[in-house]
PDB file of C-alpha atoms in Angstrom:
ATOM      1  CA  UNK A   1      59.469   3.727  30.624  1.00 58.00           C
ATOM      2  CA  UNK A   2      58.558   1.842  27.577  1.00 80.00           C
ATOM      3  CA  UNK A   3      59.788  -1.350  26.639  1.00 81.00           C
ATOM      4  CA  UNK A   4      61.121   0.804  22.991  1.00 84.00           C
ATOM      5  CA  UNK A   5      62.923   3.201  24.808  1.00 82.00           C
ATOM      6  CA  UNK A   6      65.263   1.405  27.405  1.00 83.00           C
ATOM      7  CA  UNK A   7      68.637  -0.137  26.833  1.00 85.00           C
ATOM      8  CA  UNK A   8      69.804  -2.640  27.115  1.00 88.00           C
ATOM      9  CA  UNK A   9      66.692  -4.692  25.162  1.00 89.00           C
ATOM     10  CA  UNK A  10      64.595  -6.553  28.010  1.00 86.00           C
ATOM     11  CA  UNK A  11      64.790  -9.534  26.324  1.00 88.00           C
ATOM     12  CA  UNK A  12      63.123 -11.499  29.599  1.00 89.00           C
ATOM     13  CA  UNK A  13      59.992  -9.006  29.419  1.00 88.00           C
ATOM     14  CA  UNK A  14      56.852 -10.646  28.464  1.00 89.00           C
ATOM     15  CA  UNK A  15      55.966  -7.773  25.567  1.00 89.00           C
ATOM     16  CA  UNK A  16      59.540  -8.187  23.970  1.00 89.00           C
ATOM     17  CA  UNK A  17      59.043 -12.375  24.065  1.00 90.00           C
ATOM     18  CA  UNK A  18      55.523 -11.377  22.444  1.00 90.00           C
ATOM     19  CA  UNK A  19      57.191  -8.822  20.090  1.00 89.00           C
ATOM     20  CA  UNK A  20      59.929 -11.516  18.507  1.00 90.00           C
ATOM     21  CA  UNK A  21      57.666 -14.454  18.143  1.00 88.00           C
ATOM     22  CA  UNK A  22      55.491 -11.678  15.927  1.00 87.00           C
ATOM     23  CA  UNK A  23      58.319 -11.035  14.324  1.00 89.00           C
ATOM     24  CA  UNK A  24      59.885 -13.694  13.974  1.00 87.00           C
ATOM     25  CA  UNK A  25      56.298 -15.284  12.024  1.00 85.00           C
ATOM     26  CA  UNK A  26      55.770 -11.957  10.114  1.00 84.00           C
ATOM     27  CA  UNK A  27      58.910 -11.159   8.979  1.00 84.00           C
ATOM     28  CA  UNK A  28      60.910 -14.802   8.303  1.00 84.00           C
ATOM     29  CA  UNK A  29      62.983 -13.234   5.443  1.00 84.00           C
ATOM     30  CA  UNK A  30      66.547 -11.759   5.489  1.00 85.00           C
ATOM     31  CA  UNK A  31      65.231  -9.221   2.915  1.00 82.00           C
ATOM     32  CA  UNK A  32      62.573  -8.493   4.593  1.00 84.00           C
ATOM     33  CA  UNK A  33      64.207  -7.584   7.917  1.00 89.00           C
ATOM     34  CA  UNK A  34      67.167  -5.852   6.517  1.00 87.00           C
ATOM     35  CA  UNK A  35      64.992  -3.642   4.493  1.00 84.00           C
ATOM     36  CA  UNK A  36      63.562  -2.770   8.093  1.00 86.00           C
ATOM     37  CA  UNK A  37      67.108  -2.135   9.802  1.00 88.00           C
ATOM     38  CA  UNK A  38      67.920   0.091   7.255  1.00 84.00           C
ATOM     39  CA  UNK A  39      65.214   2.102   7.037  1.00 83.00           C
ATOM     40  CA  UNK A  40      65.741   2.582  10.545  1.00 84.00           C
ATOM     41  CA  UNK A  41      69.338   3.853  10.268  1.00 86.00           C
ATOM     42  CA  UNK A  42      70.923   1.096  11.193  1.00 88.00           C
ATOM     43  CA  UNK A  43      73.814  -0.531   9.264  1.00 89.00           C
ATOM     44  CA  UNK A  44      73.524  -3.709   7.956  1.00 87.00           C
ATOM     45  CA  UNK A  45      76.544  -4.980   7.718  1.00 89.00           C
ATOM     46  CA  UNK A  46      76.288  -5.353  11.597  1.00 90.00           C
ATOM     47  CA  UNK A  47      74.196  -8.480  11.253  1.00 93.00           C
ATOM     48  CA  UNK A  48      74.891 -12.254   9.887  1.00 91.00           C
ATOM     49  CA  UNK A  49      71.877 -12.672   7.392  1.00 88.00           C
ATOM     50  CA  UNK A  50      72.133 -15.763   6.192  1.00 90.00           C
ATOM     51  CA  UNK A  51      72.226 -17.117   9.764  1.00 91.00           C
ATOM     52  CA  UNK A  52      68.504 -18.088  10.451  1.00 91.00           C
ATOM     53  CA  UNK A  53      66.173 -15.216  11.290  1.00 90.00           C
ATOM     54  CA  UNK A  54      65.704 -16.889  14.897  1.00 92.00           C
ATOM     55  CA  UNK A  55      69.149 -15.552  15.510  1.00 94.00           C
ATOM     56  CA  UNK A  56      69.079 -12.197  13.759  1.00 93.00           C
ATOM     57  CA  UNK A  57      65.550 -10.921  15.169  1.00 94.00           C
ATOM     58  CA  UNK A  58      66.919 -10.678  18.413  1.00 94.00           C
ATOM     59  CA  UNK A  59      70.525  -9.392  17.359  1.00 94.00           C
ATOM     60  CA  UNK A  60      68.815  -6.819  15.648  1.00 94.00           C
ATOM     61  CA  UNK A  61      66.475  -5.416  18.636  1.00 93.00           C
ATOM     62  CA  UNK A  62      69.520  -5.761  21.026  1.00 93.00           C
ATOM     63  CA  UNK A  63      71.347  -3.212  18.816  1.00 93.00           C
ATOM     64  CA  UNK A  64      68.634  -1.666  17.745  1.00 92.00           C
ATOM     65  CA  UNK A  65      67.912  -0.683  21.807  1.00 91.00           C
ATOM     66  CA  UNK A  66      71.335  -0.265  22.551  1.00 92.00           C
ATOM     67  CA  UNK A  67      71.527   2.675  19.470  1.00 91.00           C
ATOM     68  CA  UNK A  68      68.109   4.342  19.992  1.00 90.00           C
ATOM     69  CA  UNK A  69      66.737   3.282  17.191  1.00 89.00           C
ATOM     70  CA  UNK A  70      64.009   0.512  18.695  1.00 91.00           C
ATOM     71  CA  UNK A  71      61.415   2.653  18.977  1.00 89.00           C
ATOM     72  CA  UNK A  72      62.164   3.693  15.205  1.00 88.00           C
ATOM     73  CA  UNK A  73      62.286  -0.177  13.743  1.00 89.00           C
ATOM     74  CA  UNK A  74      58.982  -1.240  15.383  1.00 88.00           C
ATOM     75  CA  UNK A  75      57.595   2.173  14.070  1.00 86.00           C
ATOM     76  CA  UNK A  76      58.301   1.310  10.423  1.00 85.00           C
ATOM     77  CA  UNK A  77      57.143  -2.413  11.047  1.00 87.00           C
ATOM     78  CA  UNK A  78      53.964  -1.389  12.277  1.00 84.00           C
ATOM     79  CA  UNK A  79      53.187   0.653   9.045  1.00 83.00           C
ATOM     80  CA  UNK A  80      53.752  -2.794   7.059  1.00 79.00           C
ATOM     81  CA  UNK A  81      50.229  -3.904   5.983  1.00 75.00           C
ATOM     82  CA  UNK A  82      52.027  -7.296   6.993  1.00 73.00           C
ATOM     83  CA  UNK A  83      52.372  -6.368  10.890  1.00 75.00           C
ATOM     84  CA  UNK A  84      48.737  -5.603  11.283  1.00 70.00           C
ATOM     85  CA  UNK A  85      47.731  -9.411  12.670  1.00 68.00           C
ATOM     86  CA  UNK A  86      50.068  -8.926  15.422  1.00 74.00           C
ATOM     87  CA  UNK A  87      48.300  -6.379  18.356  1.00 80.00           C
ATOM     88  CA  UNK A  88      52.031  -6.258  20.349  1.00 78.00           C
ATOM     89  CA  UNK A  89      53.625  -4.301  17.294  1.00 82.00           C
ATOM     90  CA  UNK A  90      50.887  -2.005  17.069  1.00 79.00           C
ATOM     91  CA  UNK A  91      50.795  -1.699  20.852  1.00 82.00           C
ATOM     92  CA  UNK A  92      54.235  -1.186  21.140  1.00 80.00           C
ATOM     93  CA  UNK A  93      54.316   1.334  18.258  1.00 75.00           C
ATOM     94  CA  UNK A  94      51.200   3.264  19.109  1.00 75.00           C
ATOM     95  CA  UNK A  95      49.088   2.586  16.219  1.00 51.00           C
ATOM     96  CA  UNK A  96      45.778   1.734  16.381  1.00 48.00           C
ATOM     97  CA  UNK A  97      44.955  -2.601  15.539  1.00 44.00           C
ATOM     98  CA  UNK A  98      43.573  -2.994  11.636  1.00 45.00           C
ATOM     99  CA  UNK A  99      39.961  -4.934  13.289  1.00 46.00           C
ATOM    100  CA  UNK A 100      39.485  -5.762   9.594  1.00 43.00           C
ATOM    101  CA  UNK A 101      41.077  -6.183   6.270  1.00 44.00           C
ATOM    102  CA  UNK A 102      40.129  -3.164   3.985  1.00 46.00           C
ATOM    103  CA  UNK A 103      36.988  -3.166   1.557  1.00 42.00           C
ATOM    104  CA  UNK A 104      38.326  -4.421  -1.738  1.00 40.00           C
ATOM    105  CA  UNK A 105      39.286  -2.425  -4.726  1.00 40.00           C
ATOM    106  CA  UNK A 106      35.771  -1.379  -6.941  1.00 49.00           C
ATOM    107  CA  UNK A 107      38.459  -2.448 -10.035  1.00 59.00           C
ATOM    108  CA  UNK A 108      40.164  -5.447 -10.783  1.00 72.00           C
ATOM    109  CA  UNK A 109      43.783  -4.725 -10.901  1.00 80.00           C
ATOM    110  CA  UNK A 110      45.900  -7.381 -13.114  1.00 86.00           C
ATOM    111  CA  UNK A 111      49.433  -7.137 -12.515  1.00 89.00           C
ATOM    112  CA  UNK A 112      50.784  -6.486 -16.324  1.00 90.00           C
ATOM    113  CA  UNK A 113      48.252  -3.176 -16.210  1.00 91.00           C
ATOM    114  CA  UNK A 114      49.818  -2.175 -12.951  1.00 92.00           C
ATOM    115  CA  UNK A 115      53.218  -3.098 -13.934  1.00 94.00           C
ATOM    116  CA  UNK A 116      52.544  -0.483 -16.824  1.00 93.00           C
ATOM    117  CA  UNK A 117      51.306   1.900 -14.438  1.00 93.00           C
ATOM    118  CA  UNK A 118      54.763   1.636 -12.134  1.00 95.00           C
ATOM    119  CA  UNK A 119      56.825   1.939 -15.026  1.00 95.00           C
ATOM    120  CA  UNK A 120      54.740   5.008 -16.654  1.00 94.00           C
ATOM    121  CA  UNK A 121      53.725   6.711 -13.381  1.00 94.00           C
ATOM    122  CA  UNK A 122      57.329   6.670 -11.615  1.00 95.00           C
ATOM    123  CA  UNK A 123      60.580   7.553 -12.021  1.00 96.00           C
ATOM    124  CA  UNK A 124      63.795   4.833 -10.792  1.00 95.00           C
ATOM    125  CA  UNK A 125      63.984   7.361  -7.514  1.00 95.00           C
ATOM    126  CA  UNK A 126      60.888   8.021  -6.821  1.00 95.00           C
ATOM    127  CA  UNK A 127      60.293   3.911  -7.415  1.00 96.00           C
ATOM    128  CA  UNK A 128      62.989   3.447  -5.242  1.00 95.00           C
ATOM    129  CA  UNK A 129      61.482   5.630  -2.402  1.00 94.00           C
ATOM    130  CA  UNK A 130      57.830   4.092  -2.414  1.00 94.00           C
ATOM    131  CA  UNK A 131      59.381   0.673  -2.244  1.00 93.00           C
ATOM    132  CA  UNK A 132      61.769   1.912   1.170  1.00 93.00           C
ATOM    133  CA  UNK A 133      58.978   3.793   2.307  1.00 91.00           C
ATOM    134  CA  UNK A 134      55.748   1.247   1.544  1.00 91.00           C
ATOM    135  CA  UNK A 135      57.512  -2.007   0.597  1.00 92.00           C
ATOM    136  CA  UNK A 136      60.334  -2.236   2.325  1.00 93.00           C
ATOM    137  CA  UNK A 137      61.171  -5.860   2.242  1.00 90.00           C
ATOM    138  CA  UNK A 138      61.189  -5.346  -1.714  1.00 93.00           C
ATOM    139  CA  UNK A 139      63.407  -2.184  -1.100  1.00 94.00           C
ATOM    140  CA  UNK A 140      65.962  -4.898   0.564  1.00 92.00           C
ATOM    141  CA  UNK A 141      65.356  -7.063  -2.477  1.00 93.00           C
ATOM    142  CA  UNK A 142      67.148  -4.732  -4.864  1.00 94.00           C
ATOM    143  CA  UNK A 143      71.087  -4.421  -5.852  1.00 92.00           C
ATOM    144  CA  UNK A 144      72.558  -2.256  -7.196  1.00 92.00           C
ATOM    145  CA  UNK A 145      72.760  -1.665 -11.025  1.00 93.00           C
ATOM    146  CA  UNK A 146      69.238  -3.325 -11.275  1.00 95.00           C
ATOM    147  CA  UNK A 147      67.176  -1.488 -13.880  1.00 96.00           C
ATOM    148  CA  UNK A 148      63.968   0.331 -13.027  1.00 96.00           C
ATOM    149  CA  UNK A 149      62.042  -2.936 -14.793  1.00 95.00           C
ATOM    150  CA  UNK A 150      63.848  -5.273 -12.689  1.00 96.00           C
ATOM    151  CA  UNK A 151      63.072  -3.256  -9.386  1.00 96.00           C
ATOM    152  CA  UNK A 152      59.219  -2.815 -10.830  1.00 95.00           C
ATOM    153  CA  UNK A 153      58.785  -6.641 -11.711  1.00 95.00           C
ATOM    154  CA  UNK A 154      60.377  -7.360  -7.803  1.00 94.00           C
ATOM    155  CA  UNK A 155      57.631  -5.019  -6.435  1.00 95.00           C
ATOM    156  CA  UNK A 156      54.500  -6.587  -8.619  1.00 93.00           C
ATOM    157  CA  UNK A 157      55.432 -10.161  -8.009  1.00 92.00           C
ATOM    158  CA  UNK A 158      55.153  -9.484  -4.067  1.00 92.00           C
ATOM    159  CA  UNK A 159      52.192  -7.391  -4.123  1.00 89.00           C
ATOM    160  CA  UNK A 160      50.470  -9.914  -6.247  1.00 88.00           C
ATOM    161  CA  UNK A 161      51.916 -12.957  -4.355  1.00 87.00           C
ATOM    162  CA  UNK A 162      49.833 -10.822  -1.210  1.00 86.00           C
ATOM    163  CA  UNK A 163      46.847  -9.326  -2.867  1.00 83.00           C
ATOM    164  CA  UNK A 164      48.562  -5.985  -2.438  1.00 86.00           C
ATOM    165  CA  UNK A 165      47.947  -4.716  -5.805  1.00 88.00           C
ATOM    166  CA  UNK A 166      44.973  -2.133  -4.849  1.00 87.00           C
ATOM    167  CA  UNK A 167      47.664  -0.503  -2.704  1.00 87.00           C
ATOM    168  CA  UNK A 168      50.294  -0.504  -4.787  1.00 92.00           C
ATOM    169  CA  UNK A 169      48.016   1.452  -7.473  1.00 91.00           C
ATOM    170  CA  UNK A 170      47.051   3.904  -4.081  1.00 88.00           C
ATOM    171  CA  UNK A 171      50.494   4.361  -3.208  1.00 91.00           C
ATOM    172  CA  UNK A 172      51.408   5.122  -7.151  1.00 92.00           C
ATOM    173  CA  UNK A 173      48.592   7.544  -6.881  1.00 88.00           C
ATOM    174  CA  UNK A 174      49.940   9.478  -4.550  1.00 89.00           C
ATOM    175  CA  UNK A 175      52.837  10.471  -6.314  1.00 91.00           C
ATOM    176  CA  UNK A 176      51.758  10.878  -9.568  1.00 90.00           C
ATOM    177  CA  UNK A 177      47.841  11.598  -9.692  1.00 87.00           C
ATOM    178  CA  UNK A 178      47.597  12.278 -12.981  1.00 88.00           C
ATOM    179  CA  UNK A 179      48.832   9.088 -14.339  1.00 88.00           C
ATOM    180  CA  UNK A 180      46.849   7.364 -11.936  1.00 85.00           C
ATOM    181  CA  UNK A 181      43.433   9.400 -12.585  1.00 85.00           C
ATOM    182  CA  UNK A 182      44.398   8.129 -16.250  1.00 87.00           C
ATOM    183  CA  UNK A 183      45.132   4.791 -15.398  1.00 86.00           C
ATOM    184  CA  UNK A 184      41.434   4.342 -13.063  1.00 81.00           C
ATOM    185  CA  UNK A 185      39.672   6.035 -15.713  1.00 80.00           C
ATOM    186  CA  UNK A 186      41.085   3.620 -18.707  1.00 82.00           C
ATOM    187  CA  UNK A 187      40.392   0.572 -16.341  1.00 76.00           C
ATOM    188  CA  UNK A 188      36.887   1.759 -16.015  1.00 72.00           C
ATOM    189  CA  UNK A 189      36.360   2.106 -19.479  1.00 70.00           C
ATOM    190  CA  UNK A 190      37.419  -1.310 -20.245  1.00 65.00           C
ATOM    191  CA  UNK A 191      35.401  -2.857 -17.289  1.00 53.00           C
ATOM    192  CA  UNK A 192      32.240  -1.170 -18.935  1.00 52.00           C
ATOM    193  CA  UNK A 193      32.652  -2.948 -22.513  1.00 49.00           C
TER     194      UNK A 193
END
């Protein structure tokens, strides 16, 4: 059986001692790892987050085994473009190891364009669901009765802080084509002056 799929968490198990040090470099945040617990149906309010992250990581794969839901957490983890240095999260997960950083972006994306593009492109829900979906440690950033410029400035500060703007654009692209077709096309116009 799978180290994801027994309860309680084998916390003395080489992989899961591999699997929290990862974690615990990758994801140092309380943000960061809530957004993960609950996108994984778990509730938050189970967990101390302001203790340090040291003590939460392995609170929060101890319940996460003991619910179900492990195999579910690391899942979502190993989709973040952040988890793709660490081989034991992809292992564990199933997904194949990034062996190299993608090509970069043929256009050079400056945040205030992109910011424009977020705030044209996307509604406040459909915002809301790239960022749990694709950015989840901004998704844990947000509060409620933020405004859809708040949330959108949140999201472009940590792509740019990670040179994660070329995704961002892909991932805006995907839900609204049109504006982004518009959006490429402008930037290529510009670039050619």
């Amino acid at each position: 059986m799978s180290l994801l799929d027994t309860a309680p968490f084998a916390a003395d198990d080489p992989r899961a001692r591999e699997l929290l040090a990862a974690l615990l470099t990758a994801y140092d945040q309380g943000a960061e790892v809530r957004a993960f617990v609950l996108a994984a149906g778990m509730r938050a309010a189970e967990f101390a987050w302001t203790a340090p992250m040291a003590e939460v990581w392995p609170q929060v794969l101890r319940r996460a085994a003991d619910q179900g839901r492990l195999r579910r957490l690391v899942g979502l983890i190993a989709e973040d473009p952040n988890s793709a240095a660490y081989g034991i999260i992809a292992r564990l997960a199933g997904t194949p190891t990034v062996a190299a950083s993608p090509a970069p972006a043929p256009l050079s994306y400056q945040p205030g364009d992109v910011r424009r593009l977020v705030m044209d492109a996307l509604d406040d829900d459909e915002l809301n669901a790239l960022c749990l979906d694709h950015f989840p440690s901004v998704y844990g950033e947000f509060s409620q009765g933020m405004s859809k410029s708040q949330k959108t400035l949140r999201l472009i500060e940590y792509c740019a802080r990670r040179d994660r703007l070329p995704d961002l654009v892909r991932r805006v692209g995907e839900v609204n084509p049109v504006r982004h077709r518009e959006f490429t096309d402008r930037l290529e116009n510009r670039d050619e002056r």
